[in-house]
Amino acid sequence: MVRPDELHSNSSPVSSTGRRNSLVTRLRLCRPFDTAEAHELDVVLSRHRWSLTSYHRNAIIAFRGDRYERLLVLLRGAARSEMNSYHGKRYAPAEHAAPCLLAPAFLFATENSLPVSIISTSDSQLLRLPRAAVLELCHIRPEFLESLMSDISDRLAALAEKLRLSRLATIRERVADYLLHLSELRGTRTMELPHTRQELAEIMGVTRPALSRVFGELADKGVIVYDRGDVQIIDLDSLLELVPE
Amino acid sequence: MVRPDELHSNSSPVSSTGRRNSLVTRLRLCRPFDTAEAHELDVVLSRHRWSLTSYHRNAIIAFRGDRYERLLVLLRGAARSEMNSYHGKRYAPAEHAAPCLLAPAFLFATENSLPVSIISTSDSQLLRLPRAAVLELCHIRPEFLESLMSDISDRLAALAEKLRLSRLATIRERVADYLLHLSELRGTRTMELPHTRQELAEIMGVTRPALSRVFGELADKGVIVYDRGDVQIIDLDSLLELVPE
């Protein structure tokens, strides 16, 4: 483990405007901060005790069991979160690419201990923003509140979908069920997928190449047509046959 | 299916104060509405087009695929939500007892189609409250915002725990892993469980009697001591042995 470098931290209410400026610019690239005006972010940052830390590859950003009291915003680089079994075996890893929030729901959970460890997978930079600053932004900027709520809700929906698909044994079954489910919810057979290929792979608990292989197979057989994020179901019956009782 | 009775609905901004009063009283029994003052709820209800519907047992409150555009608040009675496989098989049912919010995260999700059907399991009463009214309450009452966020976050945490435990085959393994995980997060072997027995059974995907049997077994062997919601781990090694690699 490499010791992180604490680049900046706002330890007093009066802090340099220059370094806040560059932080605000970077922060506005990240949902839900993109909904706020620069001057609003600047005011909130000037009032709260945030910190900005840089990590090398393989450094541990947060430990499982840590109290989650400040919002973790990955501003640069990439990270991985993972769970461990009681015998130290790692499973259910998830990848995170900057800019993004890390496990934001735990900031508000009653049981706010982090259930995963988060490891830096490249040189990265992390902002820790107090809960009170997040709530203040929700108050002064309703769009920020809506965007944060929608981010947390989307994560919950993805988790529910993952749980739904986890009862199915093969990747083919999972892809078929996912497409049928989405098609039913949308009421159409021509769909833009609401997830990137990487997110889809995580929801289905498979690797990206394995997922692409199944999409390729289904296309070769004429069951679906797909082009990047757009999928059309051609042969509904064949897709239904792939899903077990 | 029984046709529901639309009891009241606020179809004009001016609506009877009397029926709003009794609605406000009932609503304040339900998290997160318990954080707001009666007059605040009354003002918000007077401004928005809500509806109050009563259902008989076995009536369908909401269909899978419905757009979720108004918050569903179960004010009286009980309901069950369930998913269906592509061949109509039901699974992963969850029970909801009034007063409670039904699937609140979907109100803010980008993909806001309901992934479950919700069925009334007794005579029940449901309030449908527009998204704008919920956002207005968040704005005028920061405690409402925090409580709603924490409710949604707790649901996400429970789902993450359910997914974590779903990789384990037996109830005994799940109970052991759950207790070890909680003990590690809390940093103590004496714990108040953050879930009711019914919630725990749902998180572990088992029935309540089956769950109680395993708790009883572990107590008989001297592995744990428990009294209602309080659990103490006595024999850590035996608990660890129950969890597979």
Coordinates of C-alpha atoms in Angstrom, one line a residue:
Chain A
M1 CA 0.0 0.0 0.0
V2 CA 1.3 3.4 -1.0
R3 CA 0.7 6.4 1.3
P4 CA -1.6 9.0 -0.3
D5 CA -0.6 12.6 -0.8
E6 CA -3.0 15.1 0.7
L7 CA -2.8 17.7 -1.9
H8 CA -5.1 20.3 -0.6
S9 CA -7.6 20.6 2.2
N10 CA -9.8 23.4 3.2
S11 CA -8.9 23.4 6.9
S12 CA -10.1 27.0 7.5
P13 CA -13.2 28.7 6.1
V14 CA -11.0 31.2 4.3
S15 CA -9.1 29.3 1.6
S16 CA -7.3 30.2 -1.6
T17 CA -9.7 31.3 -4.4
G18 CA -7.2 30.1 -7.1
R19 CA -7.2 26.4 -6.1
R20 CA -10.9 26.5 -5.5
N21 CA -11.4 27.7 -9.1
S22 CA -9.6 24.7 -10.6
L23 CA -11.5 22.4 -8.3
V24 CA -14.8 23.9 -9.3
T25 CA -14.0 23.5 -13.0
R26 CA -13.2 19.8 -12.5
L27 CA -16.2 19.2 -10.3
R28 CA -18.6 20.6 -12.8
L29 CA -17.6 17.7 -15.2
C30 CA -19.2 15.3 -12.7
R31 CA -22.9 14.5 -12.2
P32 CA -24.7 15.9 -10.1
F33 CA -22.3 18.9 -9.8
D34 CA -22.9 19.7 -13.4
T35 CA -26.3 21.1 -12.4
A36 CA -24.8 23.8 -10.2
E37 CA -23.4 27.2 -11.2
A38 CA -19.6 27.7 -10.7
H39 CA -20.3 30.5 -8.2
E40 CA -22.6 28.3 -6.2
L41 CA -20.0 25.5 -5.9
D42 CA -17.4 28.1 -5.0
V43 CA -19.5 29.5 -2.1
V44 CA -20.3 26.0 -0.8
L45 CA -16.6 24.9 -1.0
S46 CA -15.5 28.1 0.8
R47 CA -17.8 27.2 3.8
H48 CA -16.9 23.6 4.4
R49 CA -13.9 21.5 5.3
W50 CA -13.2 19.4 2.2
S51 CA -10.0 17.6 1.2
L52 CA -8.4 16.7 -2.0
T53 CA -6.0 13.7 -2.0
S54 CA -4.0 12.0 -4.8
Y55 CA -3.4 8.3 -4.8
H56 CA -1.0 6.1 -6.7
R57 CA -2.0 2.9 -8.5
N58 CA -3.0 0.1 -6.0
A59 CA -3.4 2.5 -3.1
I60 CA -6.4 1.9 -0.9
I61 CA -8.8 4.8 -1.0
A62 CA -11.3 3.5 1.5
F63 CA -11.5 0.4 3.7
R64 CA -14.5 -1.8 4.2
G65 CA -16.0 -0.8 7.5
D66 CA -15.0 2.9 7.3
R67 CA -17.7 5.3 8.3
Y68 CA -18.9 7.1 5.2
E69 CA -19.3 10.7 6.4
R70 CA -18.0 12.7 3.5
L71 CA -19.0 12.2 -0.1
L72 CA -16.2 10.5 -2.1
V73 CA -15.9 12.1 -5.6
L74 CA -13.3 10.5 -7.9
L75 CA -12.0 13.5 -9.9
R76 CA -9.2 11.9 -11.9
G77 CA -8.1 8.3 -12.6
A78 CA -10.0 5.1 -11.9
A79 CA -10.8 2.9 -9.0
R80 CA -12.2 -0.5 -8.2
S81 CA -14.5 -1.5 -5.3
E82 CA -14.7 -5.1 -4.1
M83 CA -16.3 -7.2 -1.5
N84 CA -14.5 -9.9 0.5
S85 CA -15.7 -13.2 1.8
Y86 CA -15.0 -14.1 5.4
H87 CA -12.0 -16.0 4.2
G88 CA -10.5 -13.1 2.3
K89 CA -11.7 -14.1 -1.1
R90 CA -12.6 -11.1 -3.3
Y91 CA -15.8 -11.0 -5.3
A92 CA -18.3 -8.7 -7.1
P93 CA -15.7 -6.2 -8.2
A94 CA -16.9 -3.0 -9.8
E95 CA -14.9 -0.5 -11.9
H96 CA -15.3 3.3 -11.5
A97 CA -13.8 5.8 -14.0
A98 CA -13.5 9.5 -13.1
P99 CA -15.3 11.8 -12.8
C100 CA -17.9 9.9 -10.7
L101 CA -19.3 9.6 -7.2
L102 CA -18.1 6.5 -5.2
A103 CA -20.9 4.7 -3.3
P104 CA -22.9 7.9 -2.7
A105 CA -25.9 6.1 -1.1
F106 CA -23.9 5.3 1.9
L107 CA -23.5 8.9 2.8
F108 CA -27.2 8.9 3.8
A109 CA -27.7 5.3 5.0
T110 CA -28.5 4.7 8.6
E111 CA -25.9 2.0 8.7
N112 CA -23.2 4.2 7.1
S113 CA -20.2 1.8 7.2
L114 CA -18.7 1.1 3.8
P115 CA -19.4 -2.6 2.8
V116 CA -16.7 -2.6 0.2
S117 CA -13.0 -1.6 -0.1
I118 CA -12.1 0.9 -2.7
I119 CA -8.7 0.6 -4.5
S120 CA -7.1 3.1 -6.8
T121 CA -6.4 1.4 -10.2
S122 CA -4.4 4.3 -11.7
D123 CA -3.0 7.6 -10.5
S124 CA -6.1 9.2 -9.2
Q125 CA -7.4 12.2 -7.3
L126 CA -10.2 12.1 -4.7
L127 CA -12.3 14.9 -3.2
R128 CA -14.0 14.3 0.2
L129 CA -16.9 16.6 0.7
P130 CA -18.8 16.8 4.0
R131 CA -22.4 15.7 4.2
A132 CA -23.5 19.2 5.2
A133 CA -22.0 20.6 2.0
V134 CA -24.0 18.1 -0.1
L135 CA -27.2 19.0 1.7
E136 CA -26.5 22.7 1.3
L137 CA -26.1 22.2 -2.5
C138 CA -29.4 20.3 -2.5
H139 CA -31.1 23.2 -0.8
I140 CA -29.7 26.1 -3.0
R141 CA -30.0 24.2 -6.3
P142 CA -33.1 21.9 -6.7
E143 CA -31.7 20.5 -9.9
F144 CA -28.7 19.2 -7.9
L145 CA -31.1 17.4 -5.5
E146 CA -33.0 15.8 -8.4
S147 CA -29.8 14.7 -10.1
L148 CA -28.3 13.2 -6.9
M149 CA -31.6 11.4 -6.2
S150 CA -31.8 10.1 -9.7
D151 CA -28.1 8.9 -9.5
I152 CA -28.8 7.0 -6.3
S153 CA -32.1 5.7 -7.7
D154 CA -30.4 4.5 -10.9
R155 CA -27.8 2.6 -8.8
L156 CA -30.7 1.0 -6.9
A157 CA -32.4 0.0 -10.1
A158 CA -29.2 -1.5 -11.5
L159 CA -28.7 -3.5 -8.3
A160 CA -32.3 -4.8 -8.4
E161 CA -31.8 -5.8 -12.0
K162 CA -28.5 -7.6 -11.1
L163 CA -30.3 -9.5 -8.3
R164 CA -33.1 -10.4 -10.8
L165 CA -30.6 -11.7 -13.3
S166 CA -28.5 -13.5 -10.7
R167 CA -31.1 -16.3 -10.5
L168 CA -30.3 -17.2 -14.1
A169 CA -27.4 -19.6 -14.8
T170 CA -25.9 -18.6 -18.1
I171 CA -24.9 -15.4 -19.8
R172 CA -27.2 -16.2 -22.7
E173 CA -30.2 -16.5 -20.3
R174 CA -29.3 -13.3 -18.6
V175 CA -29.0 -11.3 -21.9
A176 CA -32.3 -12.7 -23.2
D177 CA -34.1 -11.9 -19.9
Y178 CA -32.6 -8.4 -19.8
L179 CA -33.6 -7.6 -23.3
L180 CA -37.2 -9.0 -22.8
H181 CA -37.6 -7.2 -19.5
L182 CA -36.4 -3.8 -21.0
S183 CA -38.6 -4.3 -24.1
E184 CA -41.7 -5.0 -21.9
L185 CA -41.0 -1.9 -19.7
R186 CA -40.5 0.3 -22.7
G187 CA -43.4 -1.2 -24.7
T188 CA -41.2 -1.5 -27.9
R189 CA -38.8 -3.9 -29.5
T190 CA -36.4 -1.2 -30.6
M191 CA -34.4 0.1 -27.7
E192 CA -31.6 2.3 -26.7
L193 CA -29.8 0.5 -23.9
P194 CA -29.7 2.6 -20.7
H195 CA -26.3 1.1 -19.7
T196 CA -22.8 1.1 -21.2
R197 CA -21.4 -2.3 -22.2
Q198 CA -19.2 -2.1 -19.1
E199 CA -22.2 -1.4 -16.8
L200 CA -24.1 -4.2 -18.5
A201 CA -21.3 -6.6 -17.9
E202 CA -21.3 -5.7 -14.2
I203 CA -25.1 -6.0 -13.9
M204 CA -24.9 -9.5 -15.5
G205 CA -21.9 -10.5 -13.5
V206 CA -19.9 -11.4 -16.5
T207 CA -16.8 -10.0 -18.4
R208 CA -17.2 -7.6 -21.3
P209 CA -15.8 -10.0 -23.9
A210 CA -18.1 -12.7 -22.8
L211 CA -21.1 -10.3 -23.1
S212 CA -20.0 -9.2 -26.5
R213 CA -19.7 -12.8 -27.6
V214 CA -23.3 -13.5 -26.7
F215 CA -24.6 -10.3 -28.4
G216 CA -22.6 -11.4 -31.5
E217 CA -24.1 -14.9 -31.4
L218 CA -27.7 -13.6 -31.1
A219 CA -27.0 -11.2 -34.0
D220 CA -25.5 -14.0 -36.2
K221 CA -28.7 -16.1 -35.6
G222 CA -30.9 -13.2 -36.6
V223 CA -32.5 -13.0 -33.1
I224 CA -31.5 -9.4 -32.6
V225 CA -29.9 -6.6 -34.6
Y226 CA -27.6 -4.3 -32.7
D227 CA -25.4 -1.3 -33.3
R228 CA -23.5 0.0 -30.3
G229 CA -26.1 1.0 -27.7
D230 CA -29.1 0.3 -29.9
V231 CA -30.8 -3.1 -30.0
Q232 CA -33.8 -4.3 -32.0
I233 CA -35.5 -7.6 -31.2
I234 CA -36.2 -9.4 -34.5
D235 CA -37.2 -12.9 -33.3
L236 CA -39.1 -12.6 -30.1
D237 CA -39.9 -16.4 -29.8
S238 CA -36.3 -17.4 -30.0
L239 CA -35.4 -15.0 -27.3
L240 CA -38.3 -16.3 -25.1
E241 CA -37.0 -19.9 -25.6
L242 CA -33.7 -18.9 -24.2
V243 CA -35.2 -17.9 -20.8
P244 CA -35.8 -20.8 -18.5
E245 CA -39.1 -21.2 -16.5
Chain B
M1 CA -59.3 -8.1 -9.9
V2 CA -61.5 -5.7 -8.0
R3 CA -62.1 -2.2 -9.1
P4 CA -60.6 0.3 -6.7
D5 CA -62.7 3.1 -5.2
E6 CA -61.3 6.5 -5.7
L7 CA -62.1 8.0 -2.4
H8 CA -60.8 11.5 -2.7
S9 CA -58.7 13.4 -5.1
N10 CA -57.5 16.9 -5.1
S11 CA -58.5 17.8 -8.6
S12 CA -58.6 21.6 -8.0
P13 CA -56.2 23.7 -6.0
V14 CA -59.0 24.6 -3.6
S15 CA -59.9 21.5 -1.7
S16 CA -61.8 20.7 1.5
T17 CA -59.7 21.5 4.6
G18 CA -61.5 18.8 6.6
R19 CA -60.4 15.9 4.5
R20 CA -56.9 17.3 4.1
N21 CA -56.7 17.4 7.9
S22 CA -57.3 13.7 8.4
L23 CA -55.0 12.9 5.6
V24 CA -52.2 15.0 7.1
T25 CA -52.6 13.2 10.5
R26 CA -52.3 9.8 8.8
L27 CA -49.4 10.9 6.6
R28 CA -47.4 12.1 9.6
L29 CA -47.3 8.5 10.9
C30 CA -45.2 7.6 7.9
R31 CA -41.4 8.2 7.4
P32 CA -40.3 10.6 5.9
F33 CA -43.5 12.7 6.4
D34 CA -43.0 12.5 10.2
T35 CA -40.3 15.1 9.8
A36 CA -42.7 17.8 8.5
E37 CA -45.0 20.0 10.5
A38 CA -48.8 19.5 9.9
H39 CA -49.2 23.0 8.4
E40 CA -46.3 22.4 5.9
L41 CA -48.0 19.1 4.7
D42 CA -51.3 20.9 4.5
V43 CA -49.9 23.7 2.4
V44 CA -48.2 21.3 0.0
L45 CA -51.3 19.1 -0.3
S46 CA -53.4 22.2 -1.1
R47 CA -51.2 23.0 -4.0
H48 CA -50.8 19.7 -5.8
R49 CA -53.1 17.1 -7.5
W50 CA -52.9 14.1 -5.2
S51 CA -55.4 11.2 -5.1
L52 CA -56.4 8.8 -2.3
T53 CA -57.7 5.4 -3.4
S54 CA -59.0 2.4 -1.4
Y55 CA -58.4 -1.2 -2.6
H56 CA -59.9 -4.5 -1.6
R57 CA -57.8 -7.6 -0.9
N58 CA -56.1 -9.0 -4.1
A59 CA -56.7 -5.8 -6.1
I60 CA -53.7 -4.7 -8.2
I61 CA -52.3 -1.4 -7.0
A62 CA -49.7 -1.0 -9.8
F63 CA -48.7 -3.0 -12.8
R64 CA -45.1 -3.9 -13.7
G65 CA -44.2 -1.5 -16.5
D66 CA -46.4 1.4 -15.2
R67 CA -44.6 4.7 -15.3
Y68 CA -43.8 5.8 -11.7
E69 CA -44.6 9.5 -11.7
R70 CA -46.3 9.9 -8.4
L71 CA -45.0 8.7 -5.0
L72 CA -47.1 5.7 -3.8
V73 CA -47.7 6.0 0.0
L74 CA -49.5 3.0 1.5
L75 CA -51.6 4.6 4.3
R76 CA -53.6 1.7 5.5
G77 CA -53.5 -2.1 5.1
A78 CA -50.8 -4.2 3.5
A79 CA -49.4 -5.0 0.0
R80 CA -47.1 -7.4 -1.7
S81 CA -44.7 -6.6 -4.6
E82 CA -43.4 -9.4 -6.8
M83 CA -41.4 -9.9 -10.0
N84 CA -42.4 -12.3 -12.7
S85 CA -40.2 -14.5 -14.9
Y86 CA -40.8 -14.5 -18.7
H87 CA -43.0 -17.5 -18.3
G88 CA -45.2 -15.8 -15.7
K89 CA -43.5 -17.5 -12.7
R90 CA -43.6 -15.2 -9.6
Y91 CA -40.5 -14.8 -7.5
A92 CA -38.8 -12.5 -5.0
P93 CA -42.0 -11.3 -3.3
A94 CA -41.7 -8.6 -0.7
E95 CA -44.3 -7.6 1.9
H96 CA -45.2 -4.0 2.8
A97 CA -47.2 -3.0 5.9
A98 CA -48.8 0.5 6.2
P99 CA -47.7 3.2 6.7
C100 CA -44.9 3.0 4.2
L101 CA -43.6 4.2 0.8
L102 CA -43.8 1.8 -2.1
A103 CA -40.7 1.6 -4.3
P104 CA -39.8 5.2 -3.7
A105 CA -36.5 5.1 -5.6
F106 CA -38.3 4.7 -8.9
L107 CA -39.9 8.1 -8.6
F108 CA -36.4 9.6 -9.4
A109 CA -34.9 6.9 -11.6
T110 CA -34.1 7.7 -15.2
E111 CA -35.8 4.5 -16.2
N112 CA -39.0 5.1 -14.1
S113 CA -41.0 2.1 -15.2
L114 CA -42.0 -0.1 -12.2
P115 CA -40.2 -3.5 -12.4
V116 CA -42.6 -5.1 -10.1
S117 CA -46.4 -5.5 -9.7
I118 CA -47.9 -4.4 -6.4
I119 CA -51.0 -6.2 -5.1
S120 CA -53.1 -5.2 -2.1
T121 CA -53.1 -8.1 0.5
S122 CA -55.8 -6.6 2.7
D123 CA -58.2 -3.7 2.5
S124 CA -55.9 -0.9 1.9
Q125 CA -55.6 2.8 1.2
L126 CA -53.1 4.5 -1.1
L127 CA -52.0 8.1 -1.6
R128 CA -50.5 9.1 -4.9
L129 CA -48.5 12.2 -4.5
P130 CA -46.9 14.1 -7.5
R131 CA -43.2 14.2 -7.8
A132 CA -43.3 18.1 -7.6
A133 CA -45.0 17.9 -4.2
V134 CA -42.2 15.6 -2.9
L135 CA -39.5 18.0 -4.2
E136 CA -41.3 20.9 -2.7
L137 CA -41.3 19.2 0.7
C138 CA -37.6 18.5 0.3
H139 CA -37.0 22.2 -0.3
I140 CA -39.1 23.6 2.6
R141 CA -38.1 20.9 5.1
P142 CA -34.4 19.8 5.0
E143 CA -35.2 17.0 7.5
F144 CA -37.7 15.6 5.0
L145 CA -35.0 15.5 2.3
E146 CA -32.5 13.8 4.7
S147 CA -35.1 11.2 5.8
L148 CA -36.2 10.4 2.2
M149 CA -32.5 10.1 1.1
S150 CA -31.8 7.8 4.1
D151 CA -34.9 5.7 3.3
I152 CA -33.8 5.2 -0.3
S153 CA -30.2 4.6 0.7
D154 CA -31.2 2.0 3.3
R155 CA -33.2 0.2 0.6
L156 CA -30.1 0.2 -1.6
A157 CA -28.0 -1.1 1.3
A158 CA -30.5 -3.9 2.0
L159 CA -30.4 -4.9 -1.7
A160 CA -26.6 -4.9 -1.8
E161 CA -26.6 -7.2 1.3
K162 CA -29.2 -9.4 -0.4
L163 CA -27.0 -9.7 -3.4
R164 CA -23.9 -10.4 -1.3
L165 CA -25.7 -13.2 0.6
S166 CA -27.3 -14.7 -2.6
R167 CA -24.0 -16.3 -3.5
L168 CA -24.3 -18.5 -0.4
A169 CA -26.3 -21.7 -0.7
T170 CA -27.8 -22.4 2.8
I171 CA -29.7 -20.3 5.3
R172 CA -27.0 -21.2 7.9
E173 CA -24.3 -19.9 5.7
R174 CA -26.3 -16.7 5.1
V175 CA -27.0 -16.1 8.8
A176 CA -23.3 -16.7 9.7
D177 CA -22.1 -14.4 7.0
Y178 CA -24.6 -11.7 7.8
L179 CA -23.7 -11.7 11.5
L180 CA -19.9 -11.7 10.8
H181 CA -20.3 -8.9 8.3
L182 CA -22.3 -6.7 10.7
S183 CA -20.0 -7.4 13.6
E184 CA -17.0 -6.4 11.4
L185 CA -18.7 -3.2 10.3
R186 CA -19.7 -2.3 13.8
G187 CA -16.4 -3.3 15.4
T188 CA -18.2 -5.2 18.2
R189 CA -19.6 -8.7 18.8
T190 CA -22.7 -7.4 20.6
M191 CA -25.1 -6.0 18.1
E192 CA -28.6 -4.6 17.8
L193 CA -29.8 -5.9 14.4
P194 CA -30.8 -3.0 12.0
H195 CA -33.6 -5.1 10.5
T196 CA -36.8 -6.6 11.7
R197 CA -37.1 -10.5 11.5
Q198 CA -39.4 -10.0 8.5
E199 CA -36.8 -7.8 6.7
L200 CA -34.0 -10.1 7.6
A201 CA -36.0 -13.1 6.1
E202 CA -36.4 -11.1 2.9
I203 CA -32.8 -10.0 2.7
M204 CA -31.7 -13.7 3.1
G205 CA -34.4 -14.9 0.7
V206 CA -35.9 -17.4 3.2
T207 CA -39.1 -17.7 5.2
R208 CA -39.4 -16.3 8.8
P209 CA -39.8 -19.7 10.4
A210 CA -36.7 -21.0 8.6
L211 CA -34.7 -18.0 9.8
S212 CA -35.9 -18.4 13.4
R213 CA -35.0 -22.1 13.3
V214 CA -31.4 -21.3 12.3
F215 CA -31.1 -18.6 15.0
G216 CA -32.5 -21.2 17.5
E217 CA -29.9 -23.8 16.4
L218 CA -27.0 -21.4 16.7
A219 CA -28.2 -20.4 20.2
D220 CA -28.6 -24.0 21.3
K221 CA -25.0 -24.8 20.2
G222 CA -23.8 -21.7 22.2
V223 CA -22.5 -20.0 19.1
I224 CA -24.7 -16.9 19.7
V225 CA -27.0 -15.5 22.3
Y226 CA -30.0 -13.6 21.1
D227 CA -32.9 -11.8 22.6
R228 CA -35.3 -10.3 20.0
G229 CA -33.3 -7.8 18.0
D230 CA -30.1 -8.1 20.1
V231 CA -27.4 -10.6 19.1
Q232 CA -24.1 -11.5 20.8
I233 CA -21.5 -13.6 19.1
I234 CA -20.1 -16.0 21.6
D235 CA -18.1 -18.5 19.5
L236 CA -16.5 -16.6 16.6
D237 CA -14.6 -19.6 15.3
S238 CA -17.6 -21.8 14.9
L239 CA -19.4 -19.0 13.1
L240 CA -16.4 -18.6 10.7
E241 CA -16.4 -22.3 10.0
L242 CA -20.0 -22.1 8.8
V243 CA -19.1 -19.7 6.0
P244 CA -17.7 -21.3 2.9
E245 CA -14.6 -20.0 1.0

